[in-house]
Each structure stands twice: as C-alpha cells, then as structure tokens.
C-alpha cells in the first residue's frame, strides 16, 4: 500500500494538461529561436574570419566559410608582440578583477550598515561621480602627477572602485538577514572577520556577476593603453595591438599599390586580407578567451546561489 502511494505522484506527474504541453512547446520553440539569434552573429563572424578575404567581399557567407583559409589568423599572429600583449591583458584582467571586486564589496558593506553615520553622504558622493567627471585632460594630468605613466598599475588603480558595482553589491547586502550578522558579532567576530567569513560567502551570486562585468571591461579596454602606455611596448595589451593591426591593414590596403594588386591575379592577391576579414578575425581572437571563462563562472553562480539561499 505504501509503495502504491509513493508511486502515485510520479504517475500523476507524467500526465500533463493540453495547456501545459502548449506552454512547453512554445517555451522550447522560443528558446531555440533565442539560441539561433544569439549564436548566428558569432558563427557568421567566425565563418568570415576563416574565409579568404577576396571571396568574403562577394558576400553570401552565413554559417560556414566558402573558401577555407588560415591566412587571416596568420596575418594577426605574425605580430611579434601579440603573445606578450595577451599575457598583459590576462594579468590585468585577473588582478584588476580580484582587487576591484574585493574593494567594491568592502565599500558596499560599509555603506550598507545602518549604524554608519556617513553612509548617505558617501552614497550620494559616489552617485554624483556617475553623472559628472573632470574630463579626459584632468584625468590625464592626475595620472601623470601620481607617477603612474608607463606603469602596469595605471590599469588597476584608477578603476579600483566602480560605483555601479558598489550599488549592486550594496543592494544585495542590504537584503541579507540581519540575524546572521548579529550572531557573528555575539560570537566575538569583528567587522572585518564578519565581512570575510559571513558577508563574502553569502554574496557569492552578486560577486560572480560583478566579477564578470569587471573582467569583460578589463579585457576589452585599450584606450587607457593608448593614453598612458602607448610608448611602452612591454605594457601593451591584446586589444591595443589588435587595434593597431586593424589600422595598419586599413592603411596598407587603401594605398594605391595595394589597390592595384587586388586585380593582379597573383597568389598574394588571392590570399590577401581586407579590413573586413581582419575585423572578423580580431573579434574572434578577442572574444574566445573571455567566452571560455563563462562555463567556469557558471559553476560559481550555482554555488553562490546555494550559499546565499538563507531564509530570513
């Protein structure tokens, strides 16, 4: 009798109403369409990057390359500084993300505490910086006076505190059960201990989200390299090197001699590159490393949701 009762809910779960089946069908179709819309631009860009440049000019390339070639990638990776620049980009992404998220979380915890007297003043001061700034020239003069020109730390320190990230983390911390923090204090934990051992584990979902924002911003940044470290090849980043490659390809391919070689029919003309093919190749080269981070970060999303699932 007990076995039959235990099987009853399972048998009942197999039967769905027509409305449930219609909803499931619509949901599956919608998700497939969403997946196609999301993946198609990336797959199309990948196909163009793997297609011969002259053939790509004709158009009609969708998901697969029509004339397969590695010439575009060879042109990009022929730059001697590209691998060192990739290392610098990876270092600034990792170091910048870790330090920025940690500092943003500390600031957010501070201004989220109701007993902190200056919390409203500090919050308003932070929000004002989102609407008003000194401008490009004052920022450049400030960096120069601080002695951070031609320095790796110019990638890290100026963007250490992101106001948008602080606001997101603060909103999450304010929703945490106050009883957990009080229990830690009763057990003798100080503010910093409470922050490290209680607040940080509970904030893993929002920390994972903010880390993704910060990592993408660090990885894609190149303008600060142009402003502060353009004369130092050892501190050049991948994005900046790719930008220079695109500029060089635009300059060379728009010259008269190069334009004439387009119609020469030689082997070099067949395997030549164009700004369009280089742009597609650069997009893939710059996107793939950060895309590979997503599966690993998703694990921390799930783990953080489990740790953060505390009932108040």
Short mmCIF file of C-alpha atoms in Angstrom, two decimals:
data_model
loop_
_atom_site.label_atom_id
_atom_site.label_comp_id
_atom_site.label_asym_id
_atom_site.label_seq_id
_atom_site.Cartn_x
_atom_site.Cartn_y
_atom_site.Cartn_z
CA UNK A 1 0.00 0.00 0.00
CA UNK A 2 2.84 2.37 0.90
CA UNK A 3 4.63 1.59 -2.36
CA UNK A 4 1.50 2.29 -4.41
CA UNK A 5 1.05 5.64 -2.64
CA UNK A 6 4.68 6.59 -3.23
CA UNK A 7 4.30 5.85 -6.94
CA UNK A 8 1.07 7.82 -7.29
CA UNK A 9 2.66 11.29 -7.53
CA UNK A 10 5.16 10.03 -10.11
CA UNK A 11 2.41 8.56 -12.26
CA UNK A 12 0.41 11.76 -11.92
CA UNK A 13 3.41 13.85 -12.97
CA UNK A 14 3.61 12.05 -16.31
CA UNK A 15 0.24 13.33 -17.43
CA UNK A 16 0.13 16.98 -18.49
CA UNK A 17 -2.80 19.07 -19.47
CA UNK A 18 -3.05 20.46 -23.03
CA UNK A 19 -2.22 23.92 -21.67
CA UNK A 20 0.99 22.61 -20.06
CA UNK A 21 2.00 20.86 -23.27
CA UNK A 22 1.31 24.00 -25.30
CA UNK A 23 3.38 26.07 -22.91
CA UNK A 24 6.28 23.58 -23.05
CA UNK A 25 6.17 23.56 -26.85
CA UNK A 26 6.11 27.35 -27.04
CA UNK A 27 8.93 27.56 -24.49
CA UNK A 28 11.13 25.15 -26.45
CA UNK A 29 10.50 26.98 -29.75
CA UNK A 30 11.20 30.34 -28.14
CA UNK A 31 14.46 29.13 -26.59
CA UNK A 32 15.60 27.61 -29.91
CA UNK A 33 14.89 30.90 -31.70
CA UNK A 34 16.70 32.81 -28.98
CA UNK A 35 19.69 30.49 -29.26
CA UNK A 36 19.81 30.96 -33.05
CA UNK A 37 19.60 34.74 -32.76
CA UNK A 38 22.38 34.71 -30.15
CA UNK A 39 24.73 32.30 -31.90
CA UNK A 40 24.30 33.39 -35.51
CA UNK A 41 26.34 36.66 -35.35
CA UNK A 42 29.24 34.86 -33.68
CA UNK A 43 29.14 31.92 -36.13
CA UNK A 44 28.88 34.29 -39.07
CA UNK A 45 31.89 36.26 -37.83
CA UNK A 46 33.81 33.01 -37.36
CA UNK A 47 32.94 31.94 -40.91
CA UNK A 48 34.14 35.26 -42.35
CA UNK A 49 37.40 35.02 -40.40
CA UNK A 50 38.04 31.53 -41.82
CA UNK A 51 37.18 32.53 -45.39
CA UNK A 52 39.51 34.01 -47.99
CA UNK A 53 39.32 37.79 -47.91
CA UNK A 54 38.58 38.39 -51.59
CA UNK A 55 35.81 35.82 -51.56
CA UNK A 56 34.28 37.38 -48.45
CA UNK A 57 33.82 40.64 -50.37
CA UNK A 58 31.27 38.90 -52.59
CA UNK A 59 29.02 38.28 -49.58
CA UNK A 60 26.72 35.31 -49.13
CA UNK A 61 28.68 33.80 -46.23
CA UNK A 62 26.43 32.71 -43.38
CA UNK A 63 27.42 29.85 -41.07
CA UNK A 64 30.27 28.13 -42.94
CA UNK A 65 33.27 29.53 -44.83
CA UNK A 66 33.03 29.15 -48.61
CA UNK A 67 36.80 29.11 -49.24
CA UNK A 68 38.56 27.98 -46.06
CA UNK A 69 41.86 29.61 -45.11
CA UNK A 70 44.02 30.42 -42.07
CA UNK A 71 45.51 33.47 -43.78
CA UNK A 72 43.60 35.99 -41.67
CA UNK A 73 44.80 34.42 -38.42
CA UNK A 74 48.36 34.15 -39.73
CA UNK A 75 48.29 37.86 -40.52
CA UNK A 76 47.15 38.69 -36.98
CA UNK A 77 49.55 36.37 -35.15
CA UNK A 78 52.55 37.38 -37.23
CA UNK A 79 52.90 40.37 -34.91
CA UNK A 80 55.79 39.64 -32.55
CA UNK A 81 54.17 41.44 -29.62
CA UNK A 82 50.78 39.71 -29.80
CA UNK A 83 51.57 36.92 -27.33
CA UNK A 84 53.21 39.21 -24.78
CA UNK A 85 50.24 41.58 -25.12
CA UNK A 86 47.88 38.67 -24.45
CA UNK A 87 49.79 37.91 -21.23
CA UNK A 88 49.48 41.54 -20.11
CA UNK A 89 45.74 41.51 -20.88
CA UNK A 90 45.31 38.31 -18.87
CA UNK A 91 47.26 39.73 -15.93
CA UNK A 92 45.32 43.00 -15.84
CA UNK A 93 42.06 41.10 -16.14
CA UNK A 94 42.79 38.74 -13.26
CA UNK A 95 44.48 41.22 -10.92
CA UNK A 96 42.13 44.08 -11.76
CA UNK A 97 39.02 41.97 -11.32
CA UNK A 98 40.07 40.45 -7.98
CA UNK A 99 41.16 43.74 -6.44
CA UNK A 100 38.24 45.73 -7.82
CA UNK A 101 35.58 43.25 -6.68
CA UNK A 102 37.15 42.94 -3.22
CA UNK A 103 37.36 46.72 -2.74
CA UNK A 104 33.86 47.28 -4.13
CA UNK A 105 32.47 44.67 -1.74
CA UNK A 106 34.18 46.28 1.25
CA UNK A 107 32.83 49.71 0.33
CA UNK A 108 29.36 48.28 -0.30
CA UNK A 109 29.37 46.53 3.08
CA UNK A 110 30.40 49.75 4.80
CA UNK A 111 27.70 51.95 3.29
CA UNK A 112 25.11 49.20 3.74
CA UNK A 113 25.46 49.27 7.53
CA UNK A 114 22.70 51.43 9.08
CA UNK A 115 24.94 52.39 12.01
CA UNK A 116 27.46 54.07 9.71
CA UNK A 117 26.79 57.81 10.12
CA UNK A 118 28.15 58.96 6.74
CA UNK A 119 26.52 56.24 4.65
CA UNK A 120 24.05 58.61 2.92
CA UNK A 121 26.68 61.25 2.26
CA UNK A 122 29.13 58.70 0.82
CA UNK A 123 26.40 57.12 -1.32
CA UNK A 124 25.38 60.48 -2.79
CA UNK A 125 29.03 61.40 -3.43
CA UNK A 126 29.54 58.11 -5.28
CA UNK A 127 26.39 58.51 -7.37
CA UNK A 128 27.40 62.05 -8.40
CA UNK A 129 30.59 60.66 -9.95
CA UNK A 130 28.42 58.63 -12.34
CA UNK A 131 26.99 61.85 -13.82
CA UNK A 132 29.90 64.28 -13.51
CA UNK A 133 33.61 63.81 -14.14
CA UNK A 134 36.66 66.02 -14.53
CA UNK A 135 37.11 65.06 -18.17
CA UNK A 136 39.87 63.44 -20.16
CA UNK A 137 42.57 66.10 -19.74
CA UNK A 138 42.25 66.43 -15.92
CA UNK A 139 42.34 62.64 -15.64
CA UNK A 140 45.47 62.52 -17.77
CA UNK A 141 47.13 65.23 -15.68
CA UNK A 142 46.16 63.43 -12.48
CA UNK A 143 47.65 60.14 -13.66
CA UNK A 144 50.83 61.94 -14.68
CA UNK A 145 51.16 63.72 -11.33
CA UNK A 146 50.61 60.46 -9.49
CA UNK A 147 53.56 58.97 -11.38
CA UNK A 148 51.59 56.14 -12.96
CA UNK A 149 52.55 56.87 -16.56
CA UNK A 150 54.22 53.86 -18.22
CA UNK A 151 53.15 51.68 -15.31
CA UNK A 152 51.12 48.50 -15.09
CA UNK A 153 49.16 49.86 -12.12
CA UNK A 154 47.56 52.52 -14.28
CA UNK A 155 45.31 49.68 -15.49
CA UNK A 156 44.30 48.74 -11.94
CA UNK A 157 44.18 51.68 -9.53
CA UNK A 158 42.06 54.25 -11.44
CA UNK A 159 39.22 51.76 -11.86
CA UNK A 160 39.53 50.09 -8.49
CA UNK A 161 36.12 51.29 -7.28
CA UNK A 162 33.25 51.01 -9.74
CA UNK A 163 30.23 52.93 -8.46
CA UNK A 164 27.76 50.83 -10.42
CA UNK A 165 29.23 47.64 -8.97
CA UNK A 166 29.17 49.11 -5.46
CA UNK A 167 25.47 49.94 -5.79
CA UNK A 168 24.63 46.42 -6.99
CA UNK A 169 26.56 44.77 -4.15
CA UNK A 170 25.16 47.16 -1.55
CA UNK A 171 21.59 46.35 -2.62
CA UNK A 172 22.35 42.65 -2.22
CA UNK A 173 23.96 43.09 1.22
CA UNK A 174 21.02 45.14 2.50
CA UNK A 175 18.75 42.14 1.82
CA UNK A 176 20.86 39.75 3.91
CA UNK A 177 19.25 38.61 7.18
CA UNK A 178 20.44 40.88 9.98
CA UNK A 179 20.30 37.97 12.44
CA UNK A 180 23.27 36.26 10.78
CA UNK A 181 25.48 39.32 11.23
CA UNK A 182 24.32 39.75 14.82
CA UNK A 183 25.11 36.11 15.55
CA UNK A 184 28.65 36.60 14.26
CA UNK A 185 29.13 39.64 16.48
CA UNK A 186 27.76 37.79 19.52
CA UNK A 187 30.32 35.06 18.86
CA UNK A 188 33.05 37.71 19.10
CA UNK A 189 33.72 38.37 15.42
CA UNK A 190 34.88 41.87 14.49
CA UNK A 191 33.68 43.80 11.46
CA UNK A 192 36.44 42.58 9.18
CA UNK A 193 36.02 38.97 10.32
CA UNK A 194 32.28 39.24 9.79
CA UNK A 195 32.90 40.65 6.34
CA UNK A 196 35.34 37.90 5.33
CA UNK A 197 33.63 34.87 6.85
CA UNK A 198 29.96 35.77 6.67
CA UNK A 199 29.25 38.52 4.15
CA UNK A 200 31.58 37.38 1.37
CA UNK A 201 30.27 33.76 1.23
CA UNK A 202 26.67 34.99 1.22
CA UNK A 203 27.45 37.50 -1.54
CA UNK A 204 28.87 34.95 -3.98
CA UNK A 205 26.00 35.32 -6.50
CA UNK A 206 26.41 39.08 -6.83
CA UNK A 207 30.20 38.80 -6.64
CA UNK A 208 30.17 36.38 -9.58
CA UNK A 209 28.01 38.80 -11.57
CA UNK A 210 30.13 41.84 -10.78
CA UNK A 211 33.31 39.86 -11.48
CA UNK A 212 32.02 39.13 -14.94
CA UNK A 213 31.31 42.82 -15.55
CA UNK A 214 34.74 43.83 -14.31
CA UNK A 215 36.60 41.10 -16.22
CA UNK A 216 34.94 41.95 -19.53
CA UNK A 217 35.70 45.66 -19.04
CA UNK A 218 39.35 44.95 -18.21
CA UNK A 219 39.79 42.52 -21.10
CA UNK A 220 38.25 44.85 -23.70
CA UNK A 221 39.97 48.03 -22.51
CA UNK A 222 42.51 49.61 -24.85
CA UNK A 223 42.05 53.39 -24.60
CA UNK A 224 43.96 53.64 -21.30
CA UNK A 225 46.87 51.87 -23.01
CA UNK A 226 46.76 54.45 -25.78
CA UNK A 227 46.74 57.33 -23.28
CA UNK A 228 49.26 56.20 -20.68
CA UNK A 229 51.40 53.34 -22.03
CA UNK A 230 51.48 53.73 -25.81
CA UNK A 231 55.26 54.31 -25.74
CA UNK A 232 55.92 51.19 -23.66
CA UNK A 233 55.65 48.06 -25.80
CA UNK A 234 56.13 45.79 -22.78
CA UNK A 235 52.85 47.04 -21.26
CA UNK A 236 50.76 46.89 -24.42
CA UNK A 237 47.58 44.79 -24.27
CA UNK A 238 45.95 42.47 -26.75
CA UNK A 239 43.13 44.86 -27.59
CA UNK A 240 45.55 47.69 -28.29
CA UNK A 241 47.72 45.50 -30.52
CA UNK A 242 44.67 44.31 -32.43
CA UNK A 243 43.58 47.91 -32.90
CA UNK A 244 46.99 48.76 -34.34
CA UNK A 245 46.82 45.76 -36.69
CA UNK A 246 43.43 46.93 -37.96
CA UNK A 247 44.76 50.45 -38.52
CA UNK A 248 47.80 49.09 -40.37
CA UNK A 249 45.60 46.91 -42.57
CA UNK A 250 43.35 49.87 -43.38
CA UNK A 251 46.37 52.00 -44.27
CA UNK A 252 48.11 49.40 -46.39
CA UNK A 253 45.01 48.17 -48.17
CA UNK A 254 43.93 51.69 -49.08
CA UNK A 255 47.25 52.57 -50.72
CA UNK A 256 47.46 52.77 -54.48
CA UNK A 257 49.93 49.93 -54.95
CA UNK A 258 47.85 47.62 -52.81
CA UNK A 259 44.70 48.58 -54.68
CA UNK A 260 46.37 47.65 -57.95
CA UNK A 261 47.47 44.29 -56.58
CA UNK A 262 43.83 43.46 -55.87
CA UNK A 263 43.33 42.84 -59.59
CA UNK A 264 46.73 41.38 -60.37
CA UNK A 265 45.57 37.77 -60.07
CA UNK A 266 48.75 36.79 -58.27
CA UNK A 267 48.94 34.29 -55.42
CA UNK A 268 49.43 37.16 -52.96
CA UNK A 269 46.24 38.80 -54.19
CA UNK A 270 44.27 35.60 -53.71
CA UNK A 271 45.48 35.18 -50.13
CA UNK A 272 45.39 38.88 -49.23
CA UNK A 273 43.48 40.24 -46.26
CA UNK A 274 40.95 43.03 -46.10
CA UNK A 275 39.78 45.25 -43.23
CA UNK A 276 36.56 43.23 -43.10
CA UNK A 277 38.35 39.89 -42.74
CA UNK A 278 40.81 41.31 -40.20
CA UNK A 279 37.95 42.84 -38.22
CA UNK A 280 36.18 39.48 -38.06
CA UNK A 281 39.39 37.71 -37.07
CA UNK A 282 40.11 40.25 -34.36
CA UNK A 283 36.60 39.80 -32.99
CA UNK A 284 37.12 36.05 -32.65
CA UNK A 285 40.61 36.38 -31.17
CA UNK A 286 39.43 38.92 -28.60
CA UNK A 287 36.16 37.14 -27.75
CA UNK A 288 37.16 33.49 -27.41
CA UNK A 289 39.29 33.84 -24.22
CA UNK A 290 36.59 35.70 -22.31
CA UNK A 291 33.91 33.33 -23.62
CA UNK A 292 35.87 30.39 -22.21
CA UNK A 293 35.50 31.93 -18.75
CA UNK A 294 31.71 31.64 -18.77
CA UNK A 295 31.42 27.86 -18.11
CA UNK A 296 33.75 28.13 -15.12
CA UNK A 297 31.96 31.20 -13.80
CA UNK A 298 28.59 29.49 -14.12
CA UNK A 299 29.69 26.96 -11.51
CA UNK A 300 30.26 29.78 -9.03
CA UNK A 301 26.86 31.24 -9.93
CA UNK A 302 25.19 27.99 -8.86
CA UNK A 303 27.41 27.57 -5.79
CA UNK A 304 26.78 31.15 -4.76
CA UNK A 305 23.02 30.76 -5.11
CA UNK A 306 23.19 27.72 -2.82
CA UNK A 307 25.24 29.51 -0.19
CA UNK A 308 23.11 32.62 -0.49
CA UNK A 309 19.83 30.78 -0.14
CA UNK A 310 19.27 31.67 3.52
CA UNK A 311 15.79 32.21 4.80
CA UNK A 312 15.25 35.31 6.90
#
